[in-house]
Amino acid sequence: MKFETQDLINRITTERSKHRKIFEEAVENYKSQVLEELEDFAERVKRGERIRIVSTLPVPEEHTDDYDMVLDMLCMTTDKTIELTEEQFNTYVRGRWHWMASFASNTMSYNR
């Protein structure tokens, strides 16, 4: 199927902004949790405990560059319409990127 290039640019730009906002909020919450964990480690060491310092906090993922790559391609084309496969439509329009599952578990877990 063919789609208006500008419509795709608008849609992907909106989704990129949402993705970036989720990532930035996750980073702030991640920092807070890391600092809490470090303070807990420090208190335990001060009490004389011998501990192994291991963090199991997932690191937030960012995929803004994936959006930027698609947007760059769309902005540089001279085509007024673009043909997308079902897979491309699912990815770019419906937001079902191959990394979505890990993004949800690693990054979105901080945005509750």
N, CA, C and O atoms as a GROMACS GRO file, in nm:
protein
  448
    1MET      N    1   0.083  -0.117   0.000
    1MET     CA    2   0.000   0.000   0.000
    1MET      C    3   0.088   0.125   0.000
    1MET      O    4   0.202   0.122   0.046
    2LYS      N    5   0.034   0.231  -0.052
    2LYS     CA    6   0.107   0.358  -0.057
    2LYS      C    7   0.049   0.455   0.046
    2LYS      O    8  -0.071   0.456   0.072
    3PHE      N    9   0.138   0.536   0.102
    3PHE     CA   10   0.100   0.632   0.205
    3PHE      C   11   0.163   0.767   0.173
    3PHE      O   12   0.270   0.774   0.113
    4GLU      N   13   0.096   0.872   0.214
    4GLU     CA   14   0.149   1.007   0.195
    4GLU      C   15   0.277   1.022   0.279
    4GLU      O   16   0.278   0.993   0.398
    5THR      N   17   0.383   1.067   0.215
    5THR     CA   18   0.512   1.082   0.283
    5THR      C   19   0.501   1.176   0.402
    5THR      O   20   0.553   1.147   0.509
    6GLN      N   21   0.433   1.289   0.383
    6GLN     CA   22   0.422   1.386   0.493
    6GLN      C   23   0.342   1.330   0.610
    6GLN      O   24   0.372   1.360   0.725
    7ASP      N   25   0.240   1.249   0.581
    7ASP     CA   26   0.163   1.186   0.689
    7ASP      C   27   0.252   1.093   0.770
    7ASP      O   28   0.244   1.088   0.893
    8LEU      N   29   0.337   1.019   0.701
    8LEU     CA   30   0.431   0.929   0.771
    8LEU      C   31   0.530   1.009   0.854
    8LEU      O   32   0.560   0.972   0.968
    9ILE      N   33   0.581   1.117   0.798
    9ILE     CA   34   0.675   1.202   0.872
    9ILE      C   35   0.609   1.255   1.000
    9ILE      O   36   0.668   1.251   1.107
   10ASN      N   37   0.487   1.302   0.987
   10ASN     CA   38   0.415   1.356   1.104
   10ASN      C   39   0.394   1.248   1.209
   10ASN      O   40   0.416   1.272   1.328
   11ARG      N   41   0.351   1.132   1.168
   11ARG     CA   42   0.323   1.022   1.261
   11ARG      C   43   0.450   0.976   1.332
   11ARG      O   44   0.451   0.960   1.454
   12ILE      N   45   0.556   0.956   1.256
   12ILE     CA   46   0.680   0.907   1.315
   12ILE      C   47   0.745   1.013   1.404
   12ILE      O   48   0.806   0.979   1.505
   13THR      N   49   0.732   1.139   1.368
   13THR     CA   50   0.784   1.248   1.452
   13THR      C   51   0.713   1.248   1.587
   13THR      O   52   0.777   1.265   1.691
   14THR      N   53   0.582   1.231   1.585
   14THR     CA   54   0.505   1.225   1.710
   14THR      C   55   0.548   1.106   1.795
   14THR      O   56   0.567   1.120   1.916
   15GLU      N   57   0.564   0.991   1.733
   15GLU     CA   58   0.604   0.871   1.807
   15GLU      C   59   0.747   0.884   1.859
   15GLU      O   60   0.778   0.833   1.967
   16ARG      N   61   0.833   0.951   1.784
   16ARG     CA   62   0.970   0.975   1.829
   16ARG      C   63   0.970   1.061   1.955
   16ARG      O   64   1.043   1.033   2.050
   17SER      N   65   0.887   1.164   1.956
   17SER     CA   66   0.878   1.252   2.073
   17SER      C   67   0.829   1.176   2.196
   17SER      O   68   0.882   1.195   2.305
   18LYS      N   69   0.730   1.091   2.178
   18LYS     CA   70   0.680   1.010   2.289
   18LYS      C   71   0.790   0.917   2.340
   18LYS      O   72   0.810   0.904   2.461
   19HIS      N   73   0.860   0.853   2.248
   19HIS     CA   74   0.968   0.762   2.286
   19HIS      C   75   1.074   0.835   2.366
   19HIS      O   76   1.119   0.787   2.470
   20ARG      N   77   1.115   0.950   2.318
   20ARG     CA   78   1.221   1.028   2.384
   20ARG      C   79   1.178   1.070   2.524
   20ARG      O   80   1.257   1.066   2.618
   21LYS      N   81   1.051   1.111   2.538
   21LYS     CA   82   1.000   1.153   2.669
   21LYS      C   83   1.001   1.036   2.767
   21LYS      O   84   1.042   1.051   2.882
   22ILE      N   85   0.956   0.920   2.721
   22ILE     CA   86   0.957   0.800   2.806
   22ILE      C   87   1.100   0.768   2.850
   22ILE      O   88   1.125   0.738   2.966
   23PHE      N   89   1.194   0.776   2.756
   23PHE     CA   90   1.334   0.748   2.788
   23PHE      C   91   1.389   0.847   2.890
   23PHE      O   92   1.452   0.807   2.987
   24GLU      N   93   1.365   0.976   2.868
   24GLU     CA   94   1.417   1.078   2.960
   24GLU      C   95   1.360   1.062   3.100
   24GLU      O   96   1.432   1.078   3.198
   25GLU      N   97   1.231   1.032   3.111
   25GLU     CA   98   1.171   1.009   3.243
   25GLU      C   99   1.231   0.885   3.308
   25GLU      O  100   1.257   0.883   3.428
   26ALA      N  101   1.254   0.782   3.228
   26ALA     CA  102   1.312   0.659   3.280
   26ALA      C  103   1.453   0.683   3.332
   26ALA      O  104   1.491   0.630   3.436
   27VAL      N  105   1.530   0.763   3.262
   27VAL     CA  106   1.667   0.792   3.306
   27VAL      C  107   1.666   0.863   3.441
   27VAL      O  108   1.747   0.831   3.528
   28GLU      N  109   1.576   0.958   3.459
   28GLU     CA  110   1.568   1.028   3.588
   28GLU      C  111   1.532   0.931   3.700
   28GLU      O  112   1.591   0.937   3.808
   29ASN      N  113   1.435   0.843   3.676
   29ASN     CA  114   1.396   0.745   3.778
   29ASN      C  115   1.506   0.643   3.802
   29ASN      O  116   1.528   0.599   3.915
   30TYR      N  117   1.575   0.605   3.696
   30TYR     CA  118   1.689   0.513   3.708
   30TYR      C  119   1.797   0.574   3.796
   30TYR      O  120   1.849   0.508   3.885
   31LYS      N  121   1.831   0.701   3.771
   31LYS     CA  122   1.932   0.769   3.852
   31LYS      C  123   1.893   0.768   4.000
   31LYS      O  124   1.976   0.739   4.086
   32SER      N  125   1.768   0.798   4.029
   32SER     CA  126   1.722   0.799   4.167
   32SER      C  127   1.736   0.663   4.232
   32SER      O  128   1.781   0.652   4.346
   33GLN      N  129   1.698   0.559   4.159
   33GLN     CA  130   1.707   0.424   4.215
   33GLN      C  131   1.852   0.380   4.234
   33GLN      O  132   1.884   0.313   4.332
   34VAL      N  133   1.938   0.417   4.140
   34VAL     CA  134   2.080   0.383   4.155
   34VAL      C  135   2.139   0.452   4.277
   34VAL      O  136   2.212   0.390   4.354
   35LEU      N  137   2.106   0.579   4.296
   35LEU     CA  138   2.157   0.653   4.412
   35LEU      C  139   2.106   0.592   4.542
   35LEU      O  140   2.182   0.580   4.639
   36GLU      N  141   1.980   0.553   4.547
   36GLU     CA  142   1.926   0.486   4.667
   36GLU      C  143   2.001   0.357   4.693
   36GLU      O  144   2.036   0.327   4.808
   37GLU      N  145   2.025   0.281   4.588
   37GLU     CA  146   2.096   0.154   4.603
   37GLU      C  147   2.239   0.178   4.653
   37GLU      O  148   2.287   0.105   4.740
   38LEU      N  149   2.306   0.278   4.599
   38LEU     CA  150   2.442   0.310   4.642
   38LEU      C  151   2.446   0.355   4.788
   38LEU      O  152   2.536   0.318   4.863
   39GLU      N  153   2.347   0.434   4.828
   39GLU     CA  154   2.340   0.477   4.968
   39GLU      C  155   2.320   0.357   5.060
   39GLU      O  156   2.379   0.350   5.167
   40ASP      N  157   2.238   0.263   5.017
   40ASP     CA  158   2.216   0.141   5.095
   40ASP      C  159   2.346   0.061   5.106
   40ASP      O  160   2.381   0.012   5.213
   41PHE      N  161   2.418   0.047   4.994
   41PHE     CA  162   2.547  -0.023   4.996
   41PHE      C  163   2.642   0.047   5.092
   41PHE      O  164   2.710  -0.020   5.171
   42ALA      N  165   2.649   0.179   5.087
   42ALA     CA  166   2.740   0.255   5.173
   42ALA      C  167   2.705   0.234   5.320
   42ALA      O  168   2.794   0.213   5.402
   43GLU      N  169   2.578   0.240   5.354
   43GLU     CA  170   2.536   0.219   5.494
   43GLU      C  171   2.574   0.080   5.542
   43GLU      O  172   2.619   0.064   5.656
   44ARG      N  173   2.556  -0.018   5.460
   44ARG     CA  174   2.588  -0.155   5.499
   44ARG      C  175   2.738  -0.171   5.521
   44ARG      O  176   2.781  -0.240   5.614
   45VAL      N  177   2.818  -0.109   5.436
   45VAL     CA  178   2.964  -0.115   5.451
   45VAL      C  179   3.006  -0.044   5.579
   45VAL      O  180   3.093  -0.092   5.651
   46LYS      N  181   2.944   0.072   5.608
   46LYS     CA  182   2.975   0.146   5.731
   46LYS      C  183   2.944   0.064   5.855
   46LYS      O  184   3.011   0.077   5.957
   47ARG      N  185   2.841  -0.021   5.846
   47ARG     CA  186   2.805  -0.106   5.960
   47ARG      C  187   2.899  -0.225   5.973
   47ARG      O  188   2.888  -0.304   6.067
   48GLY      N  189   2.991  -0.238   5.880
   48GLY     CA  190   3.090  -0.346   5.888
   48GLY      C  191   3.055  -0.469   5.806
   48GLY      O  192   3.126  -0.569   5.811
   49GLU      N  193   2.948  -0.463   5.734
   49GLU     CA  194   2.912  -0.579   5.651
   49GLU      C  195   3.008  -0.589   5.534
   49GLU      O  196   3.050  -0.490   5.475
   50ARG      N  197   3.040  -0.712   5.501
   50ARG     CA  198   3.116  -0.735   5.379
   50ARG      C  199   3.015  -0.776   5.273
   50ARG      O  200   2.951  -0.881   5.283
   51ILE      N  201   3.003  -0.692   5.175
   51ILE     CA  202   2.899  -0.717   5.075
   51ILE      C  203   2.957  -0.719   4.934
   51ILE      O  204   3.062  -0.662   4.907
   52ARG      N  205   2.888  -0.786   4.851
   52ARG     CA  206   2.919  -0.782   4.708
   52ARG      C  207   2.829  -0.676   4.648
   52ARG      O  208   2.707  -0.680   4.664
   53ILE      N  209   2.889  -0.581   4.580
   53ILE     CA  210   2.813  -0.471   4.522
   53ILE      C  211   2.774  -0.509   4.379
   53ILE      O  212   2.855  -0.506   4.286
   54VAL      N  213   2.648  -0.544   4.366
   54VAL     CA  214   2.593  -0.583   4.236
   54VAL      C  215   2.458  -0.516   4.221
   54VAL      O  216   2.373  -0.525   4.309
   55SER      N  217   2.439  -0.450   4.112
   55SER     CA  218   2.310  -0.388   4.084
   55SER      C  219   2.238  -0.470   3.978
   55SER      O  220   2.296  -0.510   3.877
   56THR      N  221   2.112  -0.492   4.002
   56THR     CA  222   2.032  -0.564   3.903
   56THR      C  223   1.934  -0.471   3.831
   56THR      O  224   1.845  -0.516   3.759
   57LEU      N  225   1.954  -0.341   3.852
   57LEU     CA  226   1.866  -0.245   3.787
   57LEU      C  227   1.892  -0.245   3.636
   57LEU      O  228   2.006  -0.232   3.593
   58PRO      N  229   1.786  -0.259   3.556
   58PRO     CA  230   1.807  -0.253   3.411
   58PRO      C  231   1.840  -0.111   3.367
   58PRO      O  232   1.786  -0.014   3.421
   59VAL      N  233   1.927  -0.100   3.270
   59VAL     CA  234   1.965   0.031   3.216
   59VAL      C  235   1.862   0.071   3.110
   59VAL      O  236   1.832  -0.007   3.020
   60PRO      N  237   1.808   0.193   3.121
   60PRO     CA  238   1.710   0.236   3.020
   60PRO      C  239   1.769   0.234   2.879
   60PRO      O  240   1.885   0.270   2.857
   61GLU      N  241   1.686   0.191   2.786
   61GLU     CA  242   1.727   0.186   2.645
   61GLU      C  243   1.673   0.307   2.571
   61GLU      O  244   1.564   0.357   2.600
   62GLU      N  245   1.751   0.352   2.476
   62GLU     CA  246   1.705   0.461   2.391
   62GLU      C  247   1.715   0.418   2.245
   62GLU      O  248   1.816   0.363   2.202
   63HIS      N  249   1.609   0.442   2.171
   63HIS     CA  250   1.607   0.406   2.029
   63HIS      C  251   1.567   0.524   1.942
   63HIS      O  252   1.512   0.507   1.833
   64THR      N  253   1.595   0.644   1.989
   64THR     CA  254   1.562   0.764   1.913
   64THR      C  255   1.628   0.761   1.776
   64THR      O  256   1.570   0.807   1.678
   65ASP      N  257   1.747   0.708   1.769
   65ASP     CA  258   1.819   0.703   1.643
   65ASP      C  259   1.745   0.620   1.537
   65ASP      O  260   1.754   0.650   1.418
   66ASP      N  261   1.671   0.519   1.580
   66ASP     CA  262   1.592   0.440   1.486
   66ASP      C  263   1.485   0.527   1.420
   66ASP      O  264   1.463   0.520   1.299
   67TYR      N  265   1.420   0.609   1.501
   67TYR     CA  266   1.322   0.702   1.447
   67TYR      C  267   1.389   0.803   1.355
   67TYR      O  268   1.339   0.833   1.247
   68ASP      N  269   1.504   0.856   1.398
   68ASP     CA  270   1.576   0.956   1.320
   68ASP      C  271   1.617   0.903   1.183
   68ASP      O  272   1.610   0.975   1.084
   69MET      N  273   1.659   0.778   1.178
   69MET     CA  274   1.700   0.720   1.051
   69MET      C  275   1.583   0.714   0.953
   69MET      O  276   1.598   0.751   0.836
   70VAL      N  277   1.468   0.670   1.001
   70VAL     CA  278   1.350   0.662   0.914
   70VAL      C  279   1.307   0.803   0.872
   70VAL      O  280   1.273   0.826   0.756
   71LEU      N  281   1.308   0.895   0.967
   71LEU     CA  282   1.269   1.033   0.935
   71LEU      C  283   1.365   1.096   0.834
   71LEU      O  284   1.322   1.166   0.743
   72ASP      N  285   1.494   1.071   0.849
   72ASP     CA  286   1.590   1.123   0.753
   72ASP      C  287   1.561   1.071   0.612
   72ASP      O  288   1.565   1.147   0.516
   73MET      N  289   1.532   0.944   0.602
   73MET     CA  290   1.500   0.886   0.472
   73MET      C  291   1.375   0.950   0.412
   73MET      O  292   1.372   0.985   0.295
   74LEU      N  293   1.272   0.964   0.495
   74LEU     CA  294   1.147   1.022   0.447
   74LEU      C  295   1.163   1.168   0.408
   74LEU      O  296   1.104   1.214   0.310
   75CYS      N  297   1.241   1.242   0.484
   75CYS     CA  298   1.262   1.384   0.455
   75CYS      C  299   1.345   1.406   0.329
   75CYS      O  300   1.333   1.510   0.265
   76MET      N  301   1.427   1.310   0.295
   76MET     CA  302   1.515   1.327   0.180
   76MET      C  303   1.455   1.275   0.049
   76MET      O  304   1.505   1.305  -0.059
   77THR      N  305   1.348   1.199   0.059
   77THR     CA  306   1.289   1.146  -0.064
   77THR      C  307   1.217   1.256  -0.141
   77THR      O  308   1.168   1.353  -0.083
   78THR      N  309   1.212   1.238  -0.269
   78THR     CA  310   1.135   1.331  -0.353
   78THR      C  311   0.996   1.274  -0.380
   78THR      O  312   0.913   1.340  -0.442
   79ASP      N  313   0.971   1.154  -0.332
   79ASP     CA  314   0.841   1.089  -0.352
   79ASP      C  315   0.735   1.151  -0.262
   79ASP      O  316   0.759   1.174  -0.144
   80LYS      N  317   0.620   1.176  -0.318
   80LYS     CA  318   0.506   1.229  -0.241
   80LYS      C  319   0.435   1.118  -0.166
   80LYS      O  320   0.371   1.141  -0.063
   81THR      N  321   0.446   0.997  -0.219
   81THR     CA  322   0.388   0.880  -0.152
   81THR      C  323   0.497   0.775  -0.140
   81THR      O  324   0.590   0.768  -0.220
   82ILE      N  325   0.482   0.692  -0.037
   82ILE     CA  326   0.578   0.586  -0.007
   82ILE      C  327   0.502   0.455   0.004
   82ILE      O  328   0.395   0.450   0.065
   83GLU      N  329   0.557   0.353  -0.054
   83GLU     CA  330   0.497   0.221  -0.041
   83GLU      C  331   0.561   0.150   0.078
   83GLU      O  332   0.683   0.144   0.090
   84LEU      N  333   0.476   0.098   0.166
   84LEU     CA  334   0.524   0.025   0.284
   84LEU      C  335   0.475  -0.118   0.280
   84LEU      O  336   0.362  -0.147   0.239
   85THR      N  337   0.562  -0.208   0.324
   85THR     CA  338   0.519  -0.346   0.343
   85THR      C  339   0.438  -0.353   0.472
   85THR      O  340   0.435  -0.257   0.549
   86GLU      N  341   0.376  -0.465   0.494
   86GLU     CA  342   0.301  -0.484   0.619
   86GLU      C  343   0.394  -0.474   0.739
   86GLU      O  344   0.358  -0.414   0.841
   87GLU      N  345   0.512  -0.530   0.727
   87GLU     CA  346   0.610  -0.524   0.837
   87GLU      C  347   0.655  -0.380   0.864
   87GLU      O  348   0.664  -0.338   0.979
   88GLN      N  349   0.682  -0.306   0.759
   88GLN     CA  350   0.722  -0.166   0.776
   88GLN      C  351   0.609  -0.084   0.837
   88GLN      O  352   0.633  -0.001   0.924
   89PHE      N  353   0.488  -0.106   0.793
   89PHE     CA  354   0.373  -0.036   0.849
   89PHE      C  355   0.360  -0.068   0.998
   89PHE      O  356   0.339   0.021   1.080
   90ASN      N  357   0.373  -0.196   1.031
   90ASN     CA  358   0.364  -0.238   1.171
   90ASN      C  359   0.471  -0.170   1.256
   90ASN      O  360   0.445  -0.132   1.370
   91THR      N  361   0.590  -0.155   1.201
   91THR     CA  362   0.700  -0.093   1.274
   91THR      C  363   0.683   0.057   1.284
   91THR      O  364   0.679   0.112   1.394
   92TYR      N  365   0.673   0.125   1.171
   92TYR     CA  366   0.678   0.271   1.168
   92TYR      C  367   0.549   0.339   1.209
   92TYR      O  368   0.552   0.445   1.270
   93VAL      N  369   0.437   0.280   1.176
   93VAL     CA  370   0.308   0.343   1.204
   93VAL      C  371   0.246   0.290   1.334
   93VAL      O  372   0.193   0.367   1.414
   94ARG      N  373   0.254   0.161   1.353
   94ARG     CA  374   0.194   0.102   1.473
   94ARG      C  375   0.291   0.089   1.589
   94ARG      O  376   0.251   0.052   1.700
   95GLY      N  377   0.420   0.120   1.566
   95GLY     CA  378   0.517   0.122   1.675
   95GLY      C  379   0.559  -0.014   1.725
   95GLY      O  380   0.600  -0.027   1.840
   96ARG      N  381   0.551  -0.114   1.644
   96ARG     CA  382   0.588  -0.250   1.685
   96ARG      C  383   0.729  -0.282   1.635
   96ARG      O  384   0.751  -0.368   1.549
   97TRP      N  385   0.825  -0.208   1.693
   97TRP     CA  386   0.966  -0.224   1.658
   97TRP      C  387   1.017  -0.357   1.714
   97TRP      O  388   0.960  -0.410   1.810
   98HIS      N  389   1.123  -0.410   1.656
   98HIS     CA  390   1.181  -0.537   1.702
   98HIS      C  391   1.233  -0.527   1.845
   98HIS      O  392   1.246  -0.629   1.912
   99TRP      N  393   1.263  -0.408   1.892
   99TRP     CA  394   1.318  -0.388   2.026
   99TRP      C  395   1.212  -0.354   2.130
   99TRP      O  396   1.246  -0.328   2.246
  100MET      N  397   1.087  -0.352   2.093
  100MET     CA  398   0.982  -0.303   2.183
  100MET      C  399   0.971  -0.386   2.312
  100MET      O  400   0.947  -0.329   2.418
  101ALA      N  401   0.988  -0.516   2.305
  101ALA     CA  402   0.975  -0.599   2.426
  101ALA      C  403   1.083  -0.564   2.528
  101ALA      O  404   1.053  -0.549   2.646
  102SER      N  405   1.208  -0.552   2.484
  102SER     CA  406   1.314  -0.519   2.580
  102SER      C  407   1.302  -0.374   2.626
  102SER      O  408   1.333  -0.344   2.742
  103PHE      N  409   1.257  -0.285   2.539
  103PHE     CA  410   1.235  -0.146   2.578
  103PHE      C  411   1.129  -0.138   2.688
  103PHE      O  412   1.143  -0.064   2.785
  104ALA      N  413   1.023  -0.214   2.671
  104ALA     CA  414   0.915  -0.215   2.770
  104ALA      C  415   0.964  -0.268   2.905
  104ALA      O  416   0.932  -0.212   3.009
  105SER      N  417   1.041  -0.375   2.903
  105SER     CA  418   1.085  -0.432   3.030
  105SER      C  419   1.198  -0.353   3.094
  105SER      O  420   1.205  -0.345   3.217
  106ASN      N  421   1.286  -0.294   3.015
  106ASN     CA  422   1.400  -0.220   3.072
  106ASN      C  423   1.368  -0.074   3.099
  106ASN      O  424   1.400  -0.024   3.207
  107THR      N  425   1.309  -0.008   3.006
  107THR     CA  426   1.292   0.137   3.015
  107THR      C  427   1.157   0.175   3.073
  107THR      O  428   1.148   0.255   3.166
  108MET      N  429   1.053   0.119   3.020
  108MET     CA  430   0.919   0.157   3.064
  108MET      C  431   0.890   0.110   3.207
  108MET      O  432   0.795   0.158   3.269
  109SER      N  433   0.971   0.019   3.258
  109SER     CA  434   0.953  -0.025   3.397
  109SER      C  435   0.978   0.088   3.496
  109SER      O  436   0.934   0.080   3.610
  110TYR      N  437   1.049   0.193   3.454
  110TYR     CA  438   1.076   0.308   3.539
  110TYR      C  439   0.969   0.415   3.530
  110TYR      O  440   0.974   0.513   3.604
  111ASN      N  441   0.873   0.398   3.442
  111ASN     CA  442   0.774   0.504   3.415
  111ASN      C  443   0.636   0.464   3.469
  111ASN      O  444   0.538   0.466   3.396
  112ARG      N  445   0.630   0.428   3.593
  112ARG     CA  446   0.501   0.388   3.651
  112ARG      C  447   0.442   0.497   3.733
  112ARG      O  448   0.334   0.481   3.789
   0.00000   0.00000   0.00000
